[in-house]
Amino acid sequence: MTWTRRSFTTSLAAGLLAAPFCRLIGPARAQTPPTRRLLIFFSPNGTLHRHWRPTGGERDFQLPAGSILEPLAAWRDRLAIVDGLDFFTGDNHEGGQAAMLTNQGGAATPTRGMSLDQYVASRLGAADRFASLELGVLTDLWGAGAQTRISYRGPGELVHPDADPRRAFDRLFADLAGGPEAAARRRAQRRSVLDVARAELADLHGRVGQQERRKLEAHLDALRGVERGLAAGGGCGAPDAPDALAPSENDNAPALLSAQLDLAVLALACGMTRVASVQLSHTVSPVVFRWAGNSDQHHSLSHADDSQVATVAEFVAAERWCAGQLASLLDRLARTPDPASDGSLLDSTVVLWAKELGDPRAHVCQSVPFVLAGGGLPGGRYLRYPGESHARLLVSICQHLGLDNDTFGDPTTGQGPLPGLFA
């Protein structure tokens, strides 16, 4: 069955959530609830600053016609556009992607080598059905590695996004199909399988070396997460499943992304998780944005110099399309009531659009662009922090979510939040 925006919204409004969903909330903010959620949207290969940067000052800025951020114009007053941040712990494509959400901290640092999403999940989501939810679009074409992953459970411990919306849907909602008795039988069967796996891992733990023990402990942690998912309830019934789409087919990307954004919003609305990420491809992306008028791979387009006018225009068109997807995500969140307050999900969710590079033609992680929205953020601002460490952005988000860490990743690269970001 096709899972359209209409059927998604109808499912919410039909009472699938514990809270009433008969009311739609538009972009104007109602009573502001506490910020309690984090949603990260990633798109690859940096930006061309002269096509990305707003014009004007902090509060009187404009998004010029034809610019990369223009598709976000309707949300201007809810945005904080952050310019000038540098990565001090990673450079170039792969290094930038590895440092983007981790700031490359080791296991002995306060954030224990985790990425932003995983650290927040470890502090806020331990009792949730899913401590975090990772969704991807065309993220598996090159396998799993530092070049294709954005989330880390610890140093070198990759967290893999699910790039198949139908499979992700089954993880979230399959146990709700067939009524409570059928769901209980499935949970019991899965618990018995988990019990066997846990016993086997525990037996191995005493017979292997220290390095292998760390890997086994990571597997046991993953099993405990699955067990939480089986034990916890949810505030939702089962909506219609998304269409079955080939998850590695280039031209399926728009439909895949739309389905993944729907799933992320629904999981947050249902109280299944407080932390989600939606990853569009990966650094050095081979994806061709044909739906945006592109004729070459996104990575190739990102390296065009200013004299290659037509190629630059294709890259800008692809980036404008990504900005439009962020606008669509904000719309979804704003029109979904927060089940725990009088506001919308956007009011209680920090949204971060992250990238792994600044200017891709120079292969540098300097002046890396970030856009934030929602979550009680004072919007309508273009903020410049030239040469400042992006670690302070990560700290700012953590502290706004109620955490107490004063550094993120490598503590020598920056301390405390960015001044004025959430003030």
XYZ file of C-alpha atoms in Angstrom:
423
model
C 0.000 0.000 0.000
C 1.340 3.442 -0.854
C 2.291 5.423 2.229
C 1.475 8.993 1.253
C 1.793 12.135 3.347
C -1.982 12.079 3.561
C -2.172 8.512 4.895
C 0.649 9.273 7.348
C -1.130 12.329 8.727
C -4.462 10.520 8.704
C -2.961 7.692 10.757
C -1.849 10.169 13.377
C -5.172 11.977 13.384
C -7.098 8.704 13.653
C -5.897 8.193 17.209
C -2.885 5.952 16.789
C -1.070 7.951 19.438
C -2.043 7.996 23.073
C -2.569 11.757 22.934
C -5.323 13.233 20.763
C -4.239 13.966 17.197
C -7.260 15.826 15.904
C -5.420 19.135 15.816
C -2.881 20.321 13.237
C -0.238 22.821 14.250
C 1.309 25.039 11.582
C 4.647 26.829 11.531
C 3.600 29.396 14.139
C 4.749 28.176 17.568
C 2.178 27.561 20.278
C 2.964 27.023 23.953
C 6.571 25.858 23.963
C 7.162 22.436 25.565
C 10.506 21.367 27.015
C 13.087 20.302 24.473
C 13.316 16.535 24.730
C 14.300 15.180 21.308
C 17.115 15.329 18.738
C 16.777 14.704 15.002
C 19.854 14.868 12.732
C 19.639 15.205 8.954
C 22.853 14.644 6.985
C 23.658 15.370 3.347
C 27.167 15.036 1.902
C 30.029 16.824 0.187
C 30.102 20.233 1.829
C 28.913 23.426 0.187
C 29.874 26.327 -2.055
C 29.805 29.176 0.400
C 28.975 31.981 -2.002
C 25.854 30.078 -3.035
C 25.018 29.036 0.550
C 25.600 32.110 2.704
C 22.720 34.429 3.556
C 23.101 38.159 3.019
C 22.730 40.754 5.765
C 23.294 40.633 9.483
C 22.370 38.349 12.341
C 18.675 39.220 12.451
C 18.038 41.058 9.172
C 19.558 38.355 6.982
C 17.954 37.236 3.730
C 18.120 33.992 1.762
C 18.855 35.239 -1.764
C 16.846 34.065 -4.753
C 18.535 31.061 -6.317
C 20.684 30.386 -3.237
C 21.067 26.952 -1.676
C 19.090 27.923 1.433
C 16.260 29.732 -0.369
C 13.921 26.665 -0.161
C 13.978 27.231 3.623
C 12.651 30.801 3.324
C 9.242 29.910 4.776
C 11.035 28.717 7.915
C 13.425 31.669 8.168
C 12.154 32.768 11.579
C 12.622 29.292 13.061
C 16.209 28.808 11.830
C 19.652 29.402 13.272
C 22.134 29.354 10.386
C 25.611 28.738 11.797
C 28.653 29.770 9.760
C 32.403 29.676 10.355
C 32.896 26.539 12.463
C 36.025 24.449 11.888
C 36.754 20.790 12.615
C 40.015 20.560 14.587
C 40.124 16.749 14.653
C 39.430 15.737 11.055
C 39.912 16.981 7.519
C 39.072 15.963 3.982
C 36.117 13.720 3.164
C 36.599 10.689 5.406
C 38.221 12.543 8.291
C 35.486 15.146 8.214
C 32.726 12.577 8.278
C 34.354 10.760 11.203
C 34.806 14.005 13.171
C 31.484 15.649 12.286
C 29.432 14.252 15.185
C 32.237 12.866 17.380
C 35.025 15.457 17.402
C 37.189 12.328 17.492
C 37.271 11.791 21.221
C 38.798 8.615 22.597
C 37.233 6.226 25.074
C 38.763 8.119 27.996
C 37.097 11.443 27.120
C 33.851 12.537 28.790
C 31.810 11.599 25.707
C 33.669 8.258 25.348
C 34.222 8.484 21.589
C 30.501 8.549 20.842
C 28.809 10.606 18.159
C 26.366 13.295 19.244
C 23.294 11.153 18.615
C 24.671 8.141 20.481
C 25.879 10.196 23.433
C 22.523 11.918 23.822
C 20.781 8.550 23.468
C 23.006 7.012 26.148
C 22.030 9.787 28.566
C 18.358 10.274 27.704
C 17.123 7.184 25.902
C 18.130 4.225 28.059
C 14.513 3.449 28.978
C 13.070 4.077 25.517
C 12.026 1.294 23.194
C 14.838 2.380 20.885
C 17.596 4.422 22.492
C 18.181 5.852 19.017
C 16.935 5.255 15.497
C 19.324 5.411 12.518
C 17.811 5.612 9.030
C 19.670 5.897 5.734
C 19.180 6.490 2.028
C 21.715 4.955 -0.366
C 24.198 4.531 2.486
C 25.286 0.939 1.765
C 26.532 1.086 -1.820
C 30.166 1.009 -0.625
C 29.680 -1.143 2.476
C 30.327 -0.043 6.050
C 33.268 2.122 7.039
C 34.309 5.566 8.221
C 33.463 6.950 4.784
C 29.864 5.724 4.858
C 28.780 6.086 8.502
C 28.064 9.105 10.704
C 27.199 7.456 14.048
C 29.619 5.920 16.554
C 28.875 4.011 19.744
C 32.527 4.422 20.733
C 35.931 4.816 19.050
C 35.733 2.806 15.832
C 32.342 1.295 16.797
C 30.139 2.148 13.830
C 26.366 2.332 14.132
C 24.734 1.269 10.881
C 21.704 3.073 9.466
C 18.864 1.001 8.082
C 18.675 1.927 4.398
C 15.447 0.003 3.703
C 12.302 1.838 4.896
C 10.203 -1.333 4.714
C 12.649 -3.193 6.969
C 12.824 -0.219 9.339
C 9.033 -0.109 9.411
C 8.928 -3.776 10.395
C 11.338 -3.116 13.261
C 9.099 -0.334 14.516
C 5.628 -1.710 13.907
C 5.592 -5.428 13.045
C 4.885 -6.367 16.663
C 1.736 -4.235 16.583
C 0.147 -6.146 13.708
C -2.315 -9.002 14.292
C -3.559 -7.899 17.680
C -2.122 -8.166 21.211
C -2.088 -11.979 21.427
C -0.110 -12.402 18.203
C 2.260 -9.652 19.292
C 2.831 -11.347 22.653
C 3.652 -14.658 20.938
C 6.187 -12.976 18.662
C 7.839 -11.215 21.577
C 8.113 -14.466 23.539
C 9.695 -16.268 20.570
C 12.221 -13.492 20.071
C 13.087 -13.382 23.752
C 13.889 -17.095 23.675
C 16.255 -16.534 20.748
C 17.879 -13.626 22.612
C 18.321 -15.783 25.716
C 20.241 -18.393 23.705
C 22.418 -15.754 22.038
C 23.158 -14.060 25.356
C 24.167 -17.349 26.973
C 26.517 -18.201 24.108
C 28.153 -14.762 24.230
C 28.544 -14.945 28.007
C 30.239 -18.339 27.667
C 32.660 -16.962 25.076
C 33.423 -13.924 27.234
C 35.453 -15.964 29.695
C 37.474 -17.711 26.998
C 38.789 -14.892 24.818
C 41.289 -12.072 25.124
C 40.654 -8.467 26.191
C 40.190 -7.084 22.676
C 37.675 -9.777 21.771
C 35.889 -9.227 25.091
C 35.247 -5.591 24.163
C 33.632 -6.738 20.921
C 31.506 -9.283 22.771
C 30.434 -6.627 25.277
C 29.336 -4.426 22.362
C 27.258 -7.337 21.031
C 25.721 -7.850 24.472
C 24.850 -4.144 24.656
C 23.159 -4.448 21.270
C 21.174 -7.460 22.486
C 20.076 -5.524 25.568
C 18.821 -2.787 23.239
C 16.793 -5.309 21.270
C 15.398 -6.682 24.520
C 14.309 -3.193 25.587
C 12.517 -2.849 22.287
C 10.614 -6.080 22.914
C 9.713 -5.172 26.477
C 8.651 -1.581 25.934
C 5.276 -0.668 24.637
C 4.538 2.118 22.236
C 2.001 4.883 21.921
C 0.953 3.845 18.430
C -0.942 1.303 16.455
C 0.435 0.111 13.133
C 0.096 2.584 10.237
C 0.261 1.536 6.598
C 3.651 0.191 5.551
C 5.728 2.185 3.043
C 6.091 0.865 -0.474
C 8.693 -1.837 -1.006
C 11.466 -0.039 -2.894
C 14.873 -1.301 -3.967
C 17.060 0.448 -1.349
C 20.153 0.574 -3.576
C 18.448 1.985 -6.694
C 19.741 5.515 -7.385
C 16.492 6.937 -8.723
C 14.504 5.692 -5.733
C 16.278 8.209 -3.492
C 13.447 10.794 -3.291
C 10.838 8.180 -2.376
C 13.226 6.429 0.024
C 14.049 9.698 1.765
C 10.394 10.664 2.053
C 9.582 7.311 3.666
C 12.517 7.569 6.073
C 11.550 11.094 7.127
C 8.005 9.871 7.772
C 9.340 6.993 9.880
C 11.625 9.254 11.910
C 8.782 11.654 12.717
C 6.365 8.850 13.531
C 8.871 7.122 15.831
C 9.382 10.383 17.731
C 5.641 11.055 17.900
C 4.933 7.549 19.177
C 7.464 7.844 21.979
C 9.528 4.981 20.553
C 12.718 7.036 20.677
C 13.970 10.522 21.483
C 16.958 10.471 19.142
C 16.850 9.834 15.389
C 19.066 10.446 12.382
C 18.335 10.383 8.670
C 21.490 10.035 6.570
C 21.301 10.860 2.864
C 24.123 8.945 1.169
C 27.659 9.567 2.465
C 30.811 11.516 1.783
C 32.253 11.126 -1.748
C 28.687 10.277 -2.712
C 28.290 8.555 -6.085
C 24.567 9.363 -6.189
C 23.295 11.222 -9.255
C 20.532 13.661 -8.294
C 18.689 13.222 -11.583
C 15.453 14.422 -9.973
C 17.201 17.776 -9.422
C 18.398 17.968 -13.031
C 21.876 16.527 -12.389
C 23.747 14.465 -14.956
C 26.851 13.517 -12.935
C 27.660 12.105 -9.491
C 27.202 14.485 -6.580
C 30.832 14.164 -5.520
C 32.096 15.014 -9.006
C 29.842 18.071 -9.169
C 31.084 19.264 -5.783
C 34.596 19.758 -7.160
C 33.678 22.054 -10.056
C 35.524 25.369 -10.011
C 33.754 28.665 -10.592
C 34.633 28.692 -14.282
C 32.506 25.542 -14.798
C 29.277 27.483 -14.612
C 26.913 24.727 -15.742
C 28.453 22.143 -13.405
C 28.299 24.517 -10.438
C 24.641 25.164 -11.272
C 23.957 21.413 -11.115
C 25.599 21.149 -7.696
C 23.611 24.121 -6.421
C 20.418 22.523 -7.733
C 21.194 19.327 -5.809
C 21.890 21.301 -2.620
C 18.694 23.304 -3.047
C 16.837 20.009 -3.298
C 18.404 18.910 0.010
C 17.360 22.206 1.609
C 13.851 21.540 0.367
C 13.902 18.136 2.047
C 14.845 19.795 5.323
C 11.931 22.213 4.841
C 9.648 19.230 4.286
C 10.940 17.624 7.478
C 10.253 20.807 9.462
C 6.752 20.873 8.018
C 6.154 17.270 9.110
C 7.341 18.039 12.639
C 5.352 21.269 12.919
C 2.140 19.544 11.836
C 2.559 16.658 14.276
C 1.379 17.428 17.816
C 3.688 16.633 20.696
C 1.801 13.955 22.654
C 3.211 15.294 25.936
C 2.396 19.000 25.553
C 0.302 21.622 23.818
C 2.994 22.227 21.201
C 4.223 20.460 18.104
C 7.077 18.005 17.679
C 9.102 20.822 16.138
C 8.751 22.808 19.339
C 10.267 19.980 21.378
C 12.829 18.597 18.894
C 16.233 20.071 18.061
C 16.781 19.561 14.328
C 20.358 19.688 13.027
C 21.309 19.702 9.330
C 24.938 18.564 9.342
C 27.651 18.318 6.710
C 31.143 16.870 6.805
C 33.046 19.482 4.753
C 33.320 23.174 4.165
C 34.412 23.909 0.593
C 34.713 20.481 -1.070
C 37.017 21.813 -3.776
C 39.690 22.466 -1.166
C 38.969 19.244 0.763
C 38.897 21.183 4.035
C 36.715 21.111 7.120
C 36.801 24.854 7.593
C 33.689 26.997 7.827
C 31.548 23.887 7.773
C 27.858 24.820 7.341
C 25.237 23.912 9.932
C 21.539 24.747 10.125
C 19.456 24.272 13.265
C 15.735 24.582 13.884
C 13.085 23.796 16.489
C 13.506 22.699 20.063
C 13.067 26.083 21.731
C 15.839 27.566 19.590
C 15.651 31.364 19.249
C 15.235 31.496 15.474
C 15.562 34.072 12.738
C 19.332 34.405 13.145
C 22.432 34.094 10.983
C 25.310 33.440 13.395
C 28.983 33.688 12.508
C 31.674 31.989 14.603
C 34.804 32.327 12.441
C 37.498 29.805 13.352
C 35.578 28.429 16.332
C 35.620 24.701 17.055
C 32.496 22.807 16.075
C 32.909 20.891 19.357
C 31.208 23.849 21.024
C 28.180 23.404 18.781
C 27.935 19.783 19.945
C 28.232 20.954 23.566
C 25.527 23.574 22.977
C 23.070 20.956 21.751
C 23.843 18.617 24.638
C 23.398 21.310 27.249
C 20.171 22.529 25.670
C 18.878 18.965 25.975
C 19.672 19.069 29.691
C 23.046 17.289 29.734
C 25.988 18.550 31.756
C 29.064 17.880 29.605
C 31.244 20.936 28.988
C 33.327 19.383 26.185
C 32.618 17.016 23.332
C 35.166 14.619 21.912
C 38.733 15.844 22.164
C 38.552 18.244 25.145
C 41.542 20.276 23.945
C 39.602 21.625 20.954
C 37.039 23.725 22.762
C 35.127 24.077 26.001
C 31.630 25.272 26.742
C 28.735 26.090 24.407
C 28.720 28.549 21.537
C 27.805 31.956 22.972
C 24.310 33.090 22.088
C 23.187 30.050 20.113
C 20.393 28.959 22.436
C 20.225 32.179 24.464
